[in-house]
Amino acid sequence: MREAVARAVSERCRATHTPCDSHALEDALLVASELTTNAILHGGGVTDFQVDVSGLGVRLSVSDRSDRLPVAVPPTDRQGRRRPGGHGWPIVCRLSCDIRVSDLPAGGKCITAVVPLV
């Protein structure tokens, strides 16, 4: 999936004769990784993945089998102990300029995040 994102962004840069911002590409790759990891760990697996570069951003859509909405968990439990993990969704939210979660007709959900390329 990371390869698909890198390829789509590179092709867009070549087609528009614009330089690729390596930091923006890294952000898009990180968001793609976090969305797919979350679908695997919490959503019953990835059922679809789409990448589209349009305008000034890259649109990443990851579908999974779960109807549960993503949530940010507190970094510590009630006793104040640090919890492992829990960083993926906040990373997606921080690096994306638009996020949409939609229910799928056959069940599950699709999360679409737009990461700016400039």
Coordinates of N, CA, C and O in Angstrom, one line a residue:
M1 N 0.8 -1.2 0.0 CA 0.0 0.0 0.0 C 0.9 1.3 0.0 O 0.5 2.2 -0.7
R2 N 2.0 1.2 0.8 CA 2.9 2.3 0.7 C 3.4 2.6 -0.7 O 3.6 3.7 -1.1
E3 N 3.7 1.4 -1.4 CA 4.2 1.6 -2.7 C 3.2 2.2 -3.6 O 3.6 3.0 -4.5
A4 N 1.9 1.9 -3.5 CA 0.9 2.5 -4.3 C 0.8 4.0 -4.0 O 0.7 4.8 -5.0
V5 N 1.0 4.4 -2.8 CA 1.0 5.9 -2.5 C 2.2 6.6 -3.1 O 2.1 7.6 -3.8
A6 N 3.4 6.0 -2.9 CA 4.6 6.6 -3.5 C 4.5 6.7 -5.0 O 4.9 7.7 -5.6
R7 N 4.0 5.6 -5.6 CA 3.9 5.6 -7.1 C 2.9 6.7 -7.6 O 3.2 7.4 -8.5
A8 N 1.7 6.8 -6.9 CA 0.7 7.8 -7.3 C 1.2 9.2 -7.2 O 1.0 10.1 -8.0
V9 N 1.9 9.5 -6.1 CA 2.5 10.8 -5.9 C 3.6 11.1 -6.9 O 3.6 12.2 -7.5
S10 N 4.5 10.2 -7.1 CA 5.6 10.4 -8.1 C 5.0 10.6 -9.5 O 5.5 11.5 -10.2
E11 N 4.0 9.8 -9.9 CA 3.4 10.0 -11.2 C 2.8 11.4 -11.3 O 2.9 12.0 -12.4
R12 N 2.1 11.8 -10.3 CA 1.5 13.2 -10.3 C 2.6 14.2 -10.4 O 2.4 15.2 -11.2
C13 N 3.6 14.1 -9.7 CA 4.7 15.1 -9.8 C 5.3 15.1 -11.2 O 5.6 16.2 -11.8
R14 N 5.5 14.0 -11.8 CA 6.1 13.9 -13.1 C 5.1 14.5 -14.1 O 5.5 15.3 -15.0
A15 N 3.8 14.2 -14.0 CA 2.8 14.6 -15.0 C 2.6 16.2 -14.9 O 2.4 16.8 -15.9
T16 N 2.8 16.7 -13.7 CA 2.6 18.2 -13.6 C 3.9 19.0 -13.6 O 3.9 20.2 -13.4
H17 N 5.0 18.2 -13.7 CA 6.3 18.9 -13.8 C 6.6 19.7 -12.5 O 7.1 20.8 -12.6
T18 N 6.2 19.2 -11.4 CA 6.4 19.8 -10.1 C 7.2 19.0 -9.2 O 7.2 17.7 -9.3
P19 N 8.1 19.6 -8.4 CA 8.9 18.8 -7.5 C 8.0 18.1 -6.4 O 7.0 18.7 -6.0
C20 N 8.4 16.9 -6.0 CA 7.7 16.3 -4.9 C 8.3 16.7 -3.6 O 9.5 16.7 -3.4
D21 N 7.5 17.1 -2.7 CA 7.9 17.5 -1.3 C 8.1 16.2 -0.5 O 7.1 15.5 -0.3
S22 N 9.3 15.9 -0.2 CA 9.6 14.6 0.5 C 9.0 14.5 1.8 O 8.5 13.4 2.2
H23 N 8.8 15.6 2.5 CA 8.2 15.6 3.8 C 6.7 15.3 3.7 O 6.1 14.5 4.5
A24 N 6.1 15.9 2.7 CA 4.6 15.6 2.5 C 4.4 14.2 2.1 O 3.4 13.6 2.5
L25 N 5.3 13.6 1.2 CA 5.2 12.2 0.9 C 5.4 11.3 2.1 O 4.6 10.4 2.3
E26 N 6.3 11.7 3.0 CA 6.5 10.9 4.2 C 5.2 10.9 5.1 O 4.8 9.9 5.6
D27 N 4.6 12.1 5.1 CA 3.3 12.2 5.9 C 2.2 11.3 5.3 O 1.5 10.6 6.0
A28 N 2.1 11.3 3.9 CA 1.1 10.5 3.3 C 1.4 9.0 3.5 O 0.5 8.2 3.7
L29 N 2.7 8.6 3.4 CA 3.0 7.2 3.7 C 2.7 6.8 5.1 O 2.2 5.7 5.4
L30 N 3.0 7.7 6.1 CA 2.7 7.4 7.5 C 1.2 7.3 7.7 O 0.7 6.3 8.4
V31 N 0.4 8.1 7.1 CA -1.1 8.1 7.3 C -1.6 6.8 6.6 O -2.4 6.1 7.2
A32 N -1.1 6.4 5.4 CA -1.5 5.1 4.8 C -1.2 4.0 5.7 O -2.0 3.0 5.9
S33 N 0.0 4.0 6.3 CA 0.4 2.9 7.2 C -0.4 2.8 8.4 O -0.9 1.7 8.9
E34 N -0.7 3.9 9.0 CA -1.6 4.0 10.2 C -3.0 3.5 10.0 O -3.6 2.7 10.7
L35 N -3.6 4.0 8.8 CA -4.9 3.6 8.5 C -5.0 2.1 8.3 O -5.9 1.4 8.7
T36 N -4.0 1.5 7.5 CA -4.1 0.1 7.2 C -3.8 -0.7 8.5 O -4.4 -1.8 8.7
T37 N -2.9 -0.3 9.3 CA -2.6 -1.0 10.6 C -3.8 -1.0 11.5 O -4.2 -2.0 12.1
N38 N -4.5 0.1 11.6 CA -5.7 0.2 12.4 C -6.8 -0.7 11.9 O -7.5 -1.3 12.6
A39 N -6.9 -0.8 10.5 CA -7.9 -1.7 9.9 C -7.6 -3.1 10.3 O -8.5 -3.9 10.6
I40 N -6.3 -3.5 10.3 CA -5.9 -4.8 10.6 C -6.1 -5.1 12.1 O -6.7 -6.2 12.5
L41 N -5.7 -4.2 12.9 CA -5.7 -4.5 14.4 C -7.1 -4.3 15.0 O -7.5 -5.0 15.9
H42 N -7.9 -3.4 14.5 CA -9.2 -3.0 15.1 C -10.4 -3.2 14.2 O -11.5 -3.2 14.7
G43 N -10.2 -3.4 12.9 CA -11.3 -3.4 12.0 C -11.6 -4.7 11.3 O -12.4 -4.8 10.4
G44 N -10.9 -5.8 11.7 CA -11.2 -7.1 11.1 C -10.5 -7.3 9.8 O -10.8 -8.2 9.0
G45 N -9.6 -6.4 9.4 CA -8.8 -6.5 8.2 C -9.2 -5.5 7.1 O -10.3 -5.0 7.2
V46 N -8.3 -5.3 6.2 CA -8.5 -4.3 5.1 C -9.3 -5.0 4.1 O -9.0 -6.1 3.6
T47 N -10.4 -4.4 3.7 CA -11.3 -4.9 2.6 C -11.1 -4.1 1.3 O -11.5 -4.6 0.2
D48 N -10.6 -2.9 1.4 CA -10.3 -2.1 0.2 C -9.3 -1.0 0.5 O -9.3 -0.5 1.7
F49 N -8.5 -0.6 -0.5 CA -7.6 0.5 -0.3 C -7.6 1.3 -1.6 O -7.5 0.7 -2.7
Q50 N -7.7 2.6 -1.5 CA -7.7 3.4 -2.7 C -6.8 4.6 -2.4 O -6.8 5.1 -1.3
V51 N -6.1 5.0 -3.5 CA -5.2 6.2 -3.4 C -5.5 7.1 -4.6 O -5.6 6.5 -5.7
D52 N -5.6 8.4 -4.4 CA -5.9 9.3 -5.5 C -5.2 10.6 -5.2 O -5.4 11.2 -4.1
V53 N -4.4 11.1 -6.1 CA -3.8 12.4 -6.0 C -4.6 13.4 -6.8 O -4.7 13.3 -8.0
S54 N -5.1 14.4 -6.1 CA -5.9 15.4 -6.8 C -5.7 16.7 -6.1 O -5.6 16.8 -4.9
G55 N -5.8 17.8 -6.9 CA -5.6 19.1 -6.3 C -4.2 19.2 -5.5 O -3.2 18.8 -6.1
L56 N -4.3 19.6 -4.3 CA -3.0 19.8 -3.5 C -2.8 18.7 -2.5 O -2.1 18.9 -1.5
G57 N -3.5 17.5 -2.7 CA -3.4 16.5 -1.6 C -3.5 15.1 -2.2 O -3.9 14.9 -3.4
V58 N -3.2 14.2 -1.4 CA -3.4 12.8 -1.7 C -4.5 12.2 -0.8 O -4.5 12.4 0.4
R59 N -5.5 11.6 -1.5 CA -6.7 11.0 -0.8 C -6.5 9.5 -0.6 O -6.3 8.8 -1.6
L60 N -6.5 9.1 0.7 CA -6.3 7.7 1.0 C -7.6 7.2 1.6 O -8.1 7.8 2.6
S61 N -8.1 6.1 1.1 CA -9.3 5.5 1.6 C -9.0 4.0 1.9 O -8.5 3.3 1.1
V62 N -9.3 3.7 3.2 CA -9.1 2.3 3.7 C -10.5 1.8 4.2 O -11.0 2.5 5.1
S63 N -10.9 0.7 3.8 CA -12.1 0.1 4.2 C -11.8 -1.1 5.1 O -10.8 -1.8 4.8
D64 N -12.7 -1.4 6.1 CA -12.5 -2.6 6.9 C -13.9 -3.2 7.2 O -14.9 -2.7 6.8
R65 N -13.9 -4.2 8.0 CA -15.1 -5.0 8.3 C -15.9 -4.4 9.5 O -17.0 -4.9 9.8
S66 N -15.3 -3.5 10.3 CA -15.9 -3.1 11.5 C -16.8 -1.8 11.3 O -16.5 -0.9 10.6
D67 N -17.9 -1.8 12.1 CA -18.7 -0.6 12.1 C -18.3 0.4 13.2 O -18.8 1.5 13.2
R68 N -17.4 0.0 14.0 CA -16.9 0.8 15.1 C -16.1 2.0 14.6 O -15.2 1.9 13.8
L69 N -16.4 3.2 15.1 CA -15.7 4.4 14.8 C -14.3 4.4 15.4 O -14.2 4.0 16.6
P70 N -13.4 5.0 14.8 CA -12.0 5.2 15.5 C -12.1 6.2 16.6 O -12.9 7.1 16.6
V71 N -11.4 5.9 17.6 CA -11.3 6.8 18.8 C -9.9 7.0 19.3 O -9.0 6.1 19.1
A72 N -9.6 8.1 19.8 CA -8.3 8.3 20.5 C -8.4 7.9 21.9 O -9.4 8.3 22.6
V73 N -7.5 7.0 22.3 CA -7.5 6.6 23.7 C -6.6 7.4 24.5 O -5.5 7.8 24.0
P74 N -6.9 7.6 25.8 CA -6.0 8.4 26.7 C -4.6 7.6 26.8 O -4.6 6.4 26.7
P75 N -3.5 8.4 26.9 CA -2.2 7.7 26.9 C -2.0 7.0 28.2 O -1.1 6.1 28.3
T76 N -2.8 7.2 29.2 CA -2.6 6.5 30.5 C -3.9 5.9 30.9 O -5.0 6.4 30.6
D77 N -3.9 4.8 31.8 CA -5.1 4.2 32.3 C -5.5 5.0 33.6 O -4.9 6.0 33.9
R78 N -6.5 4.5 34.2 CA -7.1 5.2 35.4 C -6.1 5.3 36.6 O -6.1 6.1 37.4
Q79 N -5.1 4.3 36.6 CA -4.1 4.4 37.6 C -2.9 5.2 37.2 O -1.9 5.3 38.0
G80 N -2.9 5.8 36.1 CA -1.8 6.7 35.6 C -0.7 5.9 34.9 O 0.3 6.5 34.6
R81 N -0.9 4.7 34.6 CA 0.1 3.9 33.9 C 0.0 4.1 32.4 O -1.1 4.2 31.9
R82 N 1.1 4.2 31.7 CA 1.2 4.5 30.3 C 0.6 3.2 29.6 O 0.9 2.1 29.9
R83 N -0.2 3.5 28.6 CA -0.8 2.4 27.8 C 0.1 2.2 26.5 O 0.6 3.2 26.0
P84 N 0.3 1.0 26.1 CA 1.0 0.8 24.8 C 0.1 1.1 23.7 O -1.1 1.0 23.7
G85 N 0.7 1.6 22.6 CA -0.1 1.9 21.4 C -1.0 3.1 21.5 O -0.7 4.0 22.4
G86 N -2.0 3.2 20.7 CA -2.9 4.3 20.8 C -2.5 5.6 20.1 O -3.1 6.6 20.2
H87 N -1.4 5.5 19.3 CA -0.9 6.7 18.6 C -1.4 6.9 17.2 O -1.3 7.9 16.6
G88 N -1.9 5.8 16.6 CA -2.2 5.8 15.1 C -3.3 6.8 14.8 O -3.1 7.6 13.9
W89 N -4.4 6.8 15.4 CA -5.5 7.7 15.1 C -5.1 9.2 15.3 O -5.4 10.0 14.4
P90 N -4.5 9.5 16.4 CA -4.0 10.9 16.6 C -3.1 11.3 15.5 O -3.1 12.5 15.0
I91 N -2.2 10.4 15.0 CA -1.3 10.8 13.9 C -2.1 11.1 12.6 O -1.8 12.1 12.0
V92 N -3.0 10.2 12.3 CA -3.9 10.4 11.1 C -4.6 11.8 11.2 O -4.6 12.5 10.3
C93 N -5.1 12.1 12.4 CA -5.8 13.3 12.6 C -4.9 14.6 12.4 O -5.3 15.6 11.9
R94 N -3.7 14.4 13.0 CA -2.8 15.6 12.9 C -2.3 15.8 11.5 O -2.1 17.0 11.1
L95 N -2.0 14.8 10.7 CA -1.4 15.0 9.4 C -2.4 15.2 8.3 O -2.0 15.6 7.2
S96 N -3.6 14.9 8.5 CA -4.6 15.0 7.5 C -5.4 16.4 7.6 O -5.7 16.9 8.7
C97 N -5.7 16.9 6.4 CA -6.5 18.2 6.4 C -8.0 17.9 6.3 O -8.8 18.8 6.5
D98 N -8.4 16.7 6.0 CA -9.8 16.3 5.9 C -9.9 14.8 6.2 O -9.1 14.0 5.6
I99 N -10.8 14.4 7.0 CA -11.1 13.0 7.3 C -12.6 12.7 7.3 O -13.3 13.5 7.9
R100 N -12.9 11.7 6.7 CA -14.3 11.3 6.6 C -14.5 9.8 6.9 O -13.7 9.0 6.4
V101 N -15.4 9.4 7.7 CA -15.7 8.0 8.0 C -17.1 7.8 7.5 O -18.1 8.5 7.9
S102 N -17.3 6.8 6.6 CA -18.6 6.4 6.1 C -18.9 5.0 6.3 O -18.0 4.1 6.2
D103 N -20.2 4.7 6.5 CA -20.6 3.3 6.6 C -20.7 2.7 5.2 O -21.0 3.4 4.3
L104 N -20.4 1.4 5.1 CA -20.5 0.7 3.8 C -21.8 0.0 3.8 O -22.3 -0.6 4.8
P105 N -22.4 -0.1 2.6 CA -23.7 -0.8 2.5 C -23.7 -2.2 3.0 O -24.7 -2.7 3.6
A106 N -22.6 -3.0 2.8 CA -22.6 -4.4 3.2 C -22.0 -4.5 4.6 O -21.8 -5.7 5.0
G107 N -21.9 -3.4 5.3 CA -21.3 -3.5 6.7 C -19.8 -3.0 6.6 O -19.2 -3.1 5.6
G108 N -19.3 -2.6 7.7 CA -18.0 -2.1 7.8 C -18.0 -0.6 7.6 O -19.0 0.1 7.5
K109 N -16.8 -0.1 7.4 CA -16.7 1.4 7.2 C -15.5 1.7 6.3 O -14.7 0.8 6.0
C110 N -15.5 2.9 5.8 CA -14.4 3.4 4.9 C -13.9 4.7 5.6 O -14.7 5.6 5.8
I111 N -12.6 4.8 5.8 CA -12.1 6.0 6.3 C -11.3 6.6 5.2 O -10.4 6.0 4.6
T112 N -11.6 7.9 4.9 CA -10.9 8.6 3.8 C -10.2 9.8 4.5 O -10.8 10.6 5.2
A113 N -8.9 9.9 4.3 CA -8.1 11.0 4.8 C -7.4 11.7 3.6 O -6.9 11.0 2.7
V114 N -7.4 13.0 3.7 CA -6.7 13.8 2.7 C -5.4 14.4 3.3 O -5.5 15.1 4.3
V115 N -4.3 14.1 2.8 CA -3.0 14.6 3.3 C -2.5 15.6 2.3 O -2.3 15.4 1.1
P116 N -2.2 16.9 2.8 CA -1.7 17.9 1.9 C -0.3 17.5 1.3 O 0.5 17.0 2.0
L117 N -0.1 17.9 0.1 CA 1.2 17.6 -0.5 C 2.0 18.9 -0.7 O 3.1 18.8 -1.3
V118 N 1.6 20.0 -0.1 CA 2.4 21.2 -0.1 C 2.5 21.8 1.2 O 1.8 21.5 2.1

